[in-house]
XYZ file of C-alpha atoms in Angstrom:
667
model
C -18.540 -44.482 22.966
C -16.848 -41.042 23.071
C -18.290 -38.430 20.773
C -16.723 -35.179 19.442
C -18.960 -32.451 18.152
C -17.412 -30.645 15.173
C -18.686 -27.244 14.167
C -17.713 -25.982 10.704
C -18.072 -22.351 9.614
C -18.195 -21.488 5.946
C -17.121 -18.072 4.734
C -19.248 -15.197 3.589
C -17.272 -14.743 0.341
C -19.041 -15.103 -2.925
C -19.093 -18.747 -4.089
C -17.637 -19.799 -0.720
C -20.232 -22.583 -0.268
C -19.909 -26.067 -1.729
C -21.872 -29.082 -2.701
C -18.863 -31.324 -2.744
C -18.260 -34.162 -0.235
C -16.570 -32.949 2.907
C -14.607 -35.403 5.108
C -12.926 -34.832 8.457
C -10.444 -36.651 10.515
C -9.456 -35.818 14.115
C -5.885 -36.533 15.145
C -4.973 -36.585 18.816
C -2.027 -37.466 21.026
C -3.606 -40.954 21.729
C -4.936 -41.845 18.255
C -7.039 -40.569 15.390
C -10.657 -40.977 14.283
C -11.770 -42.629 11.117
C -12.360 -40.403 8.125
C -15.872 -39.143 8.677
C -18.290 -37.844 5.896
C -19.792 -34.776 7.441
C -22.578 -34.424 4.926
C -23.628 -35.298 1.455
C -23.852 -32.923 -1.557
C -27.103 -31.027 -2.125
C -28.093 -31.282 1.568
C -27.685 -27.486 1.904
C -24.899 -27.666 4.364
C -21.698 -25.684 3.755
C -23.578 -22.843 2.048
C -22.123 -19.350 2.034
C -22.027 -18.073 5.556
C -23.297 -21.249 7.082
C -22.294 -22.724 10.536
C -23.075 -26.512 10.762
C -22.390 -29.023 13.507
C -21.774 -32.748 13.332
C -20.976 -35.620 15.689
C -17.843 -37.692 15.217
C -17.958 -41.003 17.121
C -14.758 -42.840 18.147
C -14.055 -46.047 19.862
C -11.901 -44.435 22.619
C -10.597 -41.057 23.624
C -8.147 -39.459 21.224
C -6.361 -37.539 23.974
C -5.449 -33.900 23.218
C -6.592 -32.967 19.653
C -3.523 -31.893 17.672
C -4.762 -31.699 14.095
C -8.075 -31.537 12.255
C -7.775 -32.925 8.661
C -10.328 -31.688 6.115
C -10.747 -33.256 2.691
C -13.061 -32.099 -0.063
C -13.985 -34.529 -2.805
C -15.527 -33.463 -6.034
C -19.197 -34.321 -6.509
C -19.909 -33.182 -10.007
C -17.870 -30.154 -11.008
C -14.893 -28.671 -9.157
C -16.276 -26.438 -6.412
C -13.845 -24.318 -4.244
C -14.949 -24.038 -0.603
C -13.892 -21.335 1.846
C -13.726 -22.589 5.470
C -13.442 -19.988 8.227
C -12.859 -22.159 11.195
C -13.604 -25.504 12.838
C -14.399 -25.873 16.577
C -14.122 -29.274 18.295
C -16.081 -30.041 21.504
C -14.347 -32.885 23.315
C -16.197 -35.510 25.355
C -14.995 -33.633 28.520
C -16.862 -30.478 27.310
C -13.865 -28.489 26.271
C -13.825 -26.442 23.091
C -10.828 -26.313 20.887
C -10.702 -23.768 17.977
C -8.964 -24.454 14.693
C -8.694 -21.383 12.590
C -8.595 -22.024 8.811
C -9.575 -18.891 6.828
C -8.556 -20.439 3.551
C -9.891 -21.980 0.390
C -10.026 -25.698 -0.211
C -9.469 -26.363 -3.809
C -9.244 -29.645 -5.893
C -9.240 -32.856 -3.845
C -6.334 -32.050 -1.537
C -6.343 -32.623 2.176
C -5.760 -29.671 4.538
C -4.506 -30.183 8.077
C -5.194 -27.508 10.659
C -3.525 -26.781 13.967
C -5.461 -25.387 16.933
C -5.478 -21.608 17.339
C -2.745 -21.346 19.936
C 0.291 -19.721 18.493
C 3.593 -21.512 19.014
C 7.233 -20.764 18.368
C 9.144 -23.518 16.569
C 11.269 -24.373 19.706
C 8.101 -24.812 21.731
C 6.710 -27.688 19.692
C 6.428 -30.653 21.980
C 5.416 -33.445 19.684
C 6.965 -34.895 16.525
C 3.573 -34.532 14.811
C 3.594 -30.770 15.441
C 7.166 -30.430 14.221
C 6.421 -32.468 11.116
C 3.285 -30.503 10.337
C 5.185 -27.255 10.470
C 7.944 -28.572 8.190
C 5.562 -29.984 5.608
C 3.480 -26.827 5.540
C 6.487 -24.670 4.758
C 7.877 -27.141 2.164
C 4.523 -26.971 0.351
C 4.246 -23.218 0.534
C 7.854 -22.763 -0.741
C 6.921 -24.685 -3.891
C 3.848 -22.457 -4.402
C 5.235 -18.981 -3.383
C 8.316 -18.696 -5.558
C 10.415 -15.521 -6.068
C 10.708 -13.938 -9.505
C 12.611 -10.952 -10.849
C 10.123 -8.845 -12.847
C 12.817 -6.282 -13.908
C 16.533 -6.153 -13.107
C 17.175 -4.017 -10.006
C 13.565 -4.295 -8.692
C 12.464 -5.970 -5.475
C 11.593 -9.513 -6.182
C 7.904 -10.364 -6.830
C 5.694 -13.430 -6.972
C 6.325 -15.996 -9.746
C 2.958 -15.567 -11.519
C 2.221 -13.819 -14.781
C -1.505 -13.389 -14.190
C -3.955 -13.072 -11.235
C -5.552 -16.437 -12.059
C -2.161 -18.191 -11.623
C -1.883 -17.139 -8.008
C -2.554 -19.528 -5.100
C -6.360 -19.378 -4.461
C -5.815 -18.148 -0.938
C -4.312 -14.842 -2.020
C -6.602 -14.077 -4.963
C -9.307 -11.470 -4.813
C -12.727 -12.931 -4.079
C -13.799 -11.524 -7.465
C -11.168 -10.764 -10.075
C -13.644 -8.513 -11.842
C -13.400 -6.112 -8.874
C -9.710 -5.346 -9.623
C -9.848 -5.233 -13.441
C -8.009 -1.985 -14.054
C -9.325 -1.545 -17.622
C -12.951 -2.043 -16.378
C -12.521 0.151 -13.324
C -10.889 2.948 -15.162
C -13.498 2.925 -17.910
C -16.271 2.884 -15.275
C -14.647 5.822 -13.511
C -14.403 7.773 -16.706
C -18.067 7.176 -17.358
C -19.104 8.061 -13.836
C -17.072 11.309 -14.063
C -19.003 12.268 -17.231
C -15.843 12.636 -19.338
C -16.188 9.409 -21.433
C -17.068 11.443 -24.574
C -13.407 12.685 -24.534
C -11.872 9.287 -23.691
C -10.512 8.701 -27.216
C -9.617 12.302 -28.125
C -5.839 11.898 -27.976
C -3.916 14.769 -29.540
C -6.882 17.079 -29.058
C -5.796 19.989 -26.772
C -8.083 21.805 -24.401
C -8.915 25.444 -25.198
C -8.045 27.086 -21.879
C -8.116 26.559 -18.155
C -11.811 27.333 -18.272
C -12.241 24.198 -20.422
C -11.005 22.099 -17.468
C -13.378 23.819 -15.024
C -16.468 23.531 -17.186
C -15.736 19.907 -18.044
C -14.871 18.696 -14.498
C -17.264 20.811 -12.500
C -19.462 17.785 -11.693
C -16.779 15.767 -10.055
C -15.433 18.099 -7.457
C -15.126 17.317 -3.746
C -14.111 19.581 -0.903
C -10.303 19.435 -1.403
C -10.251 19.042 -5.174
C -12.561 22.082 -5.485
C -10.283 24.140 -3.287
C -7.306 22.999 -5.284
C -8.994 24.044 -8.520
C -9.749 27.513 -7.109
C -6.229 28.097 -5.567
C -3.810 26.065 -7.586
C -1.979 28.970 -9.124
C -1.192 30.461 -5.687
C 2.183 29.962 -4.102
C 0.814 28.967 -0.656
C -1.110 26.027 -2.353
C 2.021 24.974 -4.226
C 4.023 24.909 -0.927
C 1.278 23.296 1.142
C 1.336 20.160 -0.968
C 4.895 19.360 0.048
C 3.552 19.035 3.625
C 0.231 17.457 3.322
C -0.520 16.515 -0.315
C -0.306 12.994 -1.670
C 3.513 13.019 -1.855
C 4.586 14.613 1.484
C 8.024 13.058 1.533
C 10.305 15.105 -0.768
C 11.001 18.297 1.053
C 14.061 18.494 3.265
C 15.719 21.125 5.455
C 19.204 22.256 4.636
C 21.725 24.785 6.126
C 22.744 26.267 2.783
C 21.394 26.639 -0.751
C 22.705 23.724 -2.892
C 25.424 24.572 -5.443
C 23.367 23.263 -8.303
C 20.855 26.060 -7.669
C 22.976 29.272 -7.785
C 20.326 31.592 -6.200
C 21.755 34.863 -4.771
C 20.234 37.043 -2.120
C 19.897 39.877 -4.666
C 17.765 37.646 -6.875
C 15.192 36.738 -4.166
C 15.240 39.759 -1.748
C 12.189 41.268 -3.404
C 10.344 37.893 -3.155
C 10.805 37.357 0.549
C 8.241 38.697 2.870
C 9.450 41.306 5.300
C 10.783 39.832 8.572
C 10.621 36.296 7.182
C 13.779 34.270 7.505
C 15.296 32.249 4.747
C 14.862 28.764 6.043
C 15.926 26.771 2.963
C 13.979 23.692 2.225
C 14.943 22.312 -1.208
C 12.934 19.729 -3.081
C 15.258 18.049 -5.599
C 13.909 15.752 -8.261
C 17.415 14.696 -9.435
C 16.093 11.108 -9.748
C 14.188 12.293 -12.849
C 17.381 13.178 -14.671
C 17.935 11.106 -17.855
C 14.644 9.218 -17.405
C 13.223 8.422 -20.780
C 9.953 10.249 -21.620
C 6.980 8.301 -22.995
C 7.447 7.671 -26.688
C 4.654 5.096 -27.193
C 2.548 7.559 -29.260
C 4.476 8.730 -32.353
C 1.881 11.493 -32.900
C 2.615 13.138 -29.550
C 5.920 14.203 -28.179
C 6.089 14.008 -24.332
C 8.698 15.668 -22.044
C 10.158 15.238 -18.541
C 12.256 17.530 -16.343
C 14.445 17.049 -13.300
C 13.736 20.289 -11.378
C 15.202 21.773 -8.186
C 12.901 23.883 -6.107
C 13.793 26.144 -3.154
C 11.184 26.775 -0.537
C 11.029 28.971 2.558
C 8.742 29.475 5.608
C 7.079 32.817 5.726
C 5.901 34.717 8.774
C 2.560 32.956 8.710
C 4.350 29.542 8.875
C 3.353 28.799 5.312
C 5.753 27.053 2.977
C 6.302 29.175 -0.094
C 8.352 28.620 -3.340
C 11.304 30.973 -3.844
C 13.050 29.608 -6.887
C 12.653 26.899 -9.472
C 15.253 25.485 -11.879
C 13.959 22.883 -14.322
C 17.213 20.980 -14.899
C 20.050 19.847 -12.578
C 23.048 21.648 -14.216
C 23.109 25.464 -14.064
C 23.510 27.280 -17.308
C 22.244 30.034 -19.648
C 19.576 27.799 -21.115
C 18.486 26.716 -17.646
C 17.084 29.814 -16.054
C 16.142 30.169 -12.430
C 12.512 31.090 -12.228
C 11.411 33.473 -9.458
C 8.035 34.671 -8.069
C 8.932 38.077 -9.426
C 9.037 36.818 -13.034
C 6.275 37.100 -15.547
C 3.173 35.335 -14.153
C 3.091 32.741 -16.932
C 6.829 31.940 -16.664
C 6.455 31.430 -12.893
C 3.257 29.447 -13.253
C 4.676 27.065 -15.857
C 7.838 26.560 -13.803
C 5.660 25.434 -10.818
C 3.684 23.149 -13.068
C 6.812 21.426 -14.133
C 7.709 20.816 -10.502
C 4.196 19.430 -9.861
C 4.550 17.143 -12.856
C 7.887 15.804 -11.741
C 6.362 15.336 -8.287
C 3.502 13.369 -9.851
C 5.946 10.982 -11.503
C 8.070 10.462 -8.379
C 4.989 9.979 -6.281
C 3.399 7.409 -8.498
C 6.511 5.314 -9.171
C 8.746 5.716 -6.130
C 6.605 6.826 -3.157
C 3.541 4.742 -4.051
C 4.638 1.829 -6.218
C 8.024 1.008 -4.935
C 7.941 2.078 -1.274
C 4.446 0.658 -0.415
C 3.276 -1.818 -3.084
C 6.424 -3.612 -4.001
C 8.090 -3.726 -0.577
C 4.791 -4.918 0.945
C 4.741 -7.824 -1.536
C 8.275 -8.726 -0.486
C 7.184 -9.013 3.192
C 4.175 -11.013 2.122
C 5.963 -13.655 0.003
C 8.651 -14.103 2.636
C 5.905 -14.598 5.252
C 4.229 -17.290 3.290
C 7.497 -19.010 2.554
C 9.089 -19.019 6.087
C 6.274 -18.777 8.687
C 3.720 -21.531 9.314
C 0.187 -20.569 10.194
C 0.798 -21.469 13.844
C 3.617 -18.871 14.179
C 2.472 -15.785 16.119
C 4.147 -13.429 13.574
C 2.293 -15.071 10.748
C -0.953 -14.467 12.602
C 0.060 -10.900 13.340
C 1.001 -9.683 9.830
C -1.255 -11.850 7.629
C -4.172 -9.274 7.781
C -1.625 -6.652 6.593
C -0.694 -8.323 3.434
C -4.315 -9.257 2.424
C -4.702 -8.950 -1.354
C -1.369 -7.188 -1.805
C 0.290 -9.838 -3.898
C -2.956 -10.001 -5.904
C -3.184 -6.222 -6.658
C 0.453 -6.117 -7.620
C 0.110 -9.083 -9.919
C -2.910 -7.490 -11.550
C -0.968 -4.240 -11.910
C 1.858 -6.076 -13.622
C -0.675 -7.722 -15.841
C -2.651 -4.671 -16.889
C -1.341 -1.389 -15.581
C 2.430 -1.041 -15.563
C 3.261 -3.708 -18.126
C 4.480 -2.993 -21.646
C 1.585 -1.373 -23.527
C -0.370 -1.264 -20.283
C -2.685 1.492 -19.022
C 0.207 3.435 -17.519
C 1.471 4.139 -21.011
C -1.710 5.864 -22.025
C -1.499 8.943 -19.838
C 1.810 9.075 -18.008
C 4.974 10.867 -19.195
C 7.080 8.057 -17.674
C 5.127 5.317 -19.440
C 6.924 3.199 -22.079
C 9.737 2.328 -19.679
C 10.493 5.563 -17.824
C 8.720 4.206 -14.726
C 10.990 1.150 -14.749
C 14.075 3.368 -14.893
C 12.707 5.361 -11.951
C 12.236 2.315 -9.725
C 15.733 1.048 -10.657
C 17.301 4.407 -9.716
C 15.205 4.729 -6.474
C 16.306 1.187 -5.459
C 19.961 2.384 -5.329
C 18.916 4.809 -2.543
C 16.332 2.635 -0.823
C 17.338 1.806 2.694
C 15.769 -0.200 5.570
C 15.994 2.836 7.872
C 14.024 4.943 5.502
C 11.017 2.706 6.286
C 11.212 3.740 10.045
C 8.783 6.563 9.964
C 10.290 8.838 12.656
C 13.762 8.275 11.139
C 12.589 9.158 7.754
C 11.257 12.488 9.069
C 14.382 13.120 11.077
C 16.663 12.355 8.082
C 15.049 15.207 6.185
C 15.451 17.609 9.178
C 11.691 18.168 9.621
C 11.096 16.679 13.085
C 10.558 19.898 14.917
C 6.896 21.061 15.284
C 8.099 24.400 16.433
C 10.212 24.969 13.269
C 7.534 23.484 10.968
C 3.938 23.552 12.306
C 0.989 22.212 10.288
C 2.922 19.259 8.946
C 0.035 16.891 9.626
C 1.580 13.950 7.705
C 4.410 13.996 10.213
C 2.344 14.603 13.353
C -0.376 12.075 12.552
C 2.118 9.645 11.141
C 4.251 9.661 14.338
C 1.139 9.014 16.442
C 0.008 6.075 14.347
C 3.568 4.685 14.313
C 3.726 4.801 18.095
C 0.306 3.125 18.420
C 1.295 0.345 16.018
C 4.722 -0.083 17.806
C 3.002 -0.269 21.167
C 0.654 -2.922 19.931
C 3.452 -4.948 18.262
C 5.534 -4.704 21.492
C 2.677 -6.148 23.477
C 2.273 -9.136 21.157
C 6.013 -9.734 20.936
C 6.177 -9.697 24.738
C 3.555 -12.372 24.942
C 5.560 -14.917 22.941
C 9.145 -13.940 23.394
C 10.234 -13.868 27.076
C 13.852 -12.972 26.274
C 16.165 -11.985 23.445
C 17.577 -15.511 23.562
C 14.055 -16.938 22.686
C 14.038 -14.680 19.557
C 17.575 -15.796 18.583
C 16.503 -19.433 18.740
C 13.420 -18.926 16.589
C 14.714 -20.336 13.331
C 11.571 -19.510 11.429
C 11.538 -15.763 12.191
C 15.273 -15.522 11.387
C 14.555 -17.370 8.014
C 11.753 -14.830 7.396
C 14.076 -11.871 7.918
C 16.828 -13.446 5.779
C 14.490 -14.274 2.995
C 13.339 -10.621 2.792
C 16.906 -9.363 2.586
C 18.693 -12.111 0.525
C 15.903 -12.868 -1.927
C 13.253 -10.134 -1.780
C 15.726 -7.303 -1.750
C 18.337 -9.336 -3.711
C 20.919 -8.976 -1.000
C 21.760 -5.399 -2.003
C 24.155 -4.219 0.662
C 23.262 -0.562 0.307
C 19.659 -1.319 1.342
C 20.916 -2.452 4.716
C 18.005 -4.801 5.448
C 18.912 -7.006 8.392
C 19.585 -10.688 7.797
C 18.893 -11.585 11.416
C 17.343 -10.085 14.517
C 19.048 -10.321 17.925
C 16.720 -8.480 20.331
C 13.049 -8.135 20.894
C 13.370 -4.357 20.306
C 14.724 -5.172 16.795
C 11.793 -7.545 16.133
C 9.264 -4.927 17.404
C 10.698 -2.302 15.054
C 10.794 -4.747 12.083
C 7.242 -5.751 12.504
C 6.176 -2.101 13.042
C 7.729 -1.320 9.705
C 5.720 -4.129 8.037
C 2.365 -3.075 9.533
C 2.933 0.612 9.186
C 4.161 0.451 5.567
C 1.277 -1.745 4.397
C -1.394 0.230 6.207
C -0.723 3.833 7.220
C 2.055 4.733 4.755
C 0.124 3.404 1.782
C -3.021 5.278 2.949
C -1.030 8.540 3.242
C 0.224 8.389 -0.269
C -2.705 6.643 -2.014
C -6.071 7.884 -0.959
C -5.357 11.619 -1.583
C -4.759 11.100 -5.275
C -8.064 12.229 -6.470
C -8.079 15.212 -4.073
C -4.747 16.594 -5.301
C -4.432 15.224 -8.832
C -7.936 15.454 -10.363
C -7.432 19.077 -11.176
C -4.976 18.272 -13.957
C -3.045 21.672 -14.191
C -2.074 21.016 -10.596
C -0.574 17.539 -11.242
C 0.013 17.025 -14.933
C 0.558 13.371 -15.770
C 2.523 14.363 -18.819
C 3.785 17.504 -20.556
C 3.530 17.885 -24.333
C 5.866 20.894 -24.739
C 9.543 21.046 -23.676
C 10.586 22.904 -20.597
C 11.320 26.588 -21.373
C 14.944 27.550 -21.825
C 14.344 31.313 -21.683
C 12.192 33.625 -19.759
C 9.530 35.826 -21.345
C 8.591 33.439 -24.103
C 5.589 31.641 -22.498
C 1.871 32.559 -22.897
C -1.336 30.949 -21.835
C -1.621 28.903 -25.172
C 1.880 27.416 -24.620
C 0.851 26.328 -21.103
C -2.472 24.801 -22.165
C -0.766 23.003 -25.077
C 1.750 21.635 -22.622
C -0.893 19.933 -20.553
C -2.265 16.459 -21.276
C -4.700 16.292 -24.183
C -8.340 15.364 -23.771
C -7.823 11.605 -24.080
C -4.858 11.432 -21.636
C -6.723 13.710 -19.250
C -9.626 11.246 -19.179
C -7.447 8.229 -18.526
C -5.537 10.172 -15.786
C -8.898 11.105 -14.173
C -10.144 7.571 -14.239
C -6.929 6.394 -12.692
C -6.707 8.796 -9.759
C -10.442 8.287 -9.091
C -10.210 4.420 -9.055
C -7.029 4.381 -7.050
C -8.547 6.695 -4.394
C -11.530 4.468 -3.682
C -11.705 2.065 -0.698
C -12.277 -1.608 -1.416
C -15.745 -3.004 -0.884
C -16.001 -4.271 2.702
C -12.668 -2.630 3.538
C -11.036 -3.643 6.754
C -9.327 -0.750 8.617
C -6.444 -0.585 10.987
C -7.247 -2.508 14.221
C -10.062 -4.561 12.566
C -9.270 -8.276 12.769
C -12.474 -10.179 12.081
C -10.645 -13.415 11.158
C -9.612 -14.673 14.557
C -6.271 -16.230 13.886
C -5.318 -15.604 17.501
C -7.316 -17.351 20.143
C -5.362 -16.461 23.288
C -6.864 -13.882 25.592
C -3.672 -11.789 26.182
C -3.462 -11.048 22.376
C -7.178 -10.331 22.185
C -6.737 -7.905 25.034
C -3.860 -6.250 23.227
C -5.965 -5.937 20.104
C -8.787 -4.287 22.100
C -6.357 -1.799 23.643
C -5.021 -1.114 20.137
C -8.523 -0.420 18.833
C -9.401 1.886 21.646
C -6.295 3.990 21.178
C -6.862 4.109 17.356
C -10.410 5.286 17.963
C -9.178 8.011 20.327
C -6.745 9.268 17.639
C -9.481 9.196 15.034
C -11.654 11.475 17.199
C -8.668 13.774 17.838
C -8.002 14.133 14.138
C -11.657 14.739 13.391
C -11.842 17.541 16.003
C -8.676 19.172 14.523
C -10.122 19.035 11.051
C -13.424 20.703 12.039
C -13.917 23.796 9.937
C -10.671 23.471 7.971
C -10.798 24.252 4.260
C -8.029 21.760 3.774
C -8.639 18.970 6.283
C -6.015 16.259 6.609
C -7.560 12.868 7.275
C -5.422 10.384 5.319
C -3.684 9.129 8.513
C -6.908 8.993 10.565
C -6.971 5.332 11.750
C -10.582 4.946 10.698
C -9.449 5.752 7.094
C -6.359 3.520 7.061
C -7.029 0.114 5.390
C -5.113 -2.719 6.970
C -3.299 -3.624 3.753
C -2.226 -2.505 0.298
C -5.243 -3.771 -1.693
C -5.819 -0.980 -4.273
């Protein structure tokens, strides 16, 4: 009597084990086995991290094993079980792997395909085709699109984390409780005694330094010491946590009527005016936070002119706090009174903070990554190579976004406590940014080129650009290798109805078919597919890392990145003193919530998986595993290169070092 040996691996997640009844059925090309009870409850099998083997006896050979069906039946109380994989040893001695890496909940049957990736047109049996179709039909009922706000990218149809499919929830919801995490951060930063002191202003800048002296790190300490200096202000446009706003132009914009006479005393001798404006026009007419009737809060839409000096440093040359020139909208210069100039720069930094949090960070990494993730679950079965490729890069993304909509950026959420765009301004910012959001802007080299900053000779020390280009090329090379394994021609891609449906779903539903976004609705060449998947992986990993994990470094010294301003922008010069500046800054309570936020958001997840780490083996084919190994080696080389460059630097840049780039948007 033929016998198959079935090996079952339980996950290491908390509560992954089970005491329920587990049944298995093997389905082959020549028949199927009877439903076999693998073990009884309380026998200590299927515990967290366990690997157990069982024999399944059959009357005759089943032929080639096509499916493994697992069924979990409740023993006493409902007990979710996480299965990593199942391996079947055939009577001939062959081993067939069936990746699972999912939760089994309730009493539903789960059918697994073997680990070999297949395109839909390569399915040979009706059983395989039927399984693909049923899997997608089931997923499309579970992963539904929903519009959270008009003009936003679409999101998952769930109001709370606990409503999400079990497979995409965090292992422990407690770990992503924003209220709890922010409160813990505030306590750990020793500022919890000020947490509820809203409306209470600080005394002076020394207050900030005395209060926060225990929470410094290398970069934040340097920022605290040098934040008033022009070189520090300019450096952040290159390598701070929002290094995407500066652009090169051939002439000074009309909205900023700076004359050579105004700035000639400010330019260093022999330096050339190489204008680089940073324009926060998106902030114009955004509603300031009005959720606290006891505290007026203000926003500005500044225009800032920068230049490169003889030491190749980016320096500020002029700041105008509103978009329309006029007598009550002065142009502030480095030659002005020191408090006028300092406050003007602080207004730019505050506007930059809002654009960073809402546009660069929330919209362009979190929300767009969720779109890719939902479309993937809806249109690509687990056996599809692209599903296997991008699944690790959307891990926990839908969960963190759902939790954010539940606690952080919802009405009366945590965002309202400390941010000048709380209370609805952040929604307006996303809606305005969406009208300029294009598919091409997600192509990293194109985004740099569109701002005229691609030349290392013209603009050295732009590490975000330099490291980002290298990571982009490594990701693209890896993706090209994987695409080449499964698509032998452009025609093969064109016939892949599932990948075409995935791309169309992203455009027509996720991005709401907005023509100006220019997302493709189909892909015709392997080069187009390679670029598309590179965008997905780079955005969810490297781009998010670049704009997220520096938040504590650059924003913890609050005068350098005010989350709100409590005094209106000055309309005249010579009327600002130190008291006006300190009273403009966030009060003690808002400062604490701001600190807790930037601390919590800058921390890696527990057991973080970094770029190139794929412990869940969804792919079983050797060519893909070899491509992964090559990818890892190149990433390691780049990490060493970046580490060597950073040696001895007072301001090291490590946000795009591959060993510090998580695989996915999970915080």
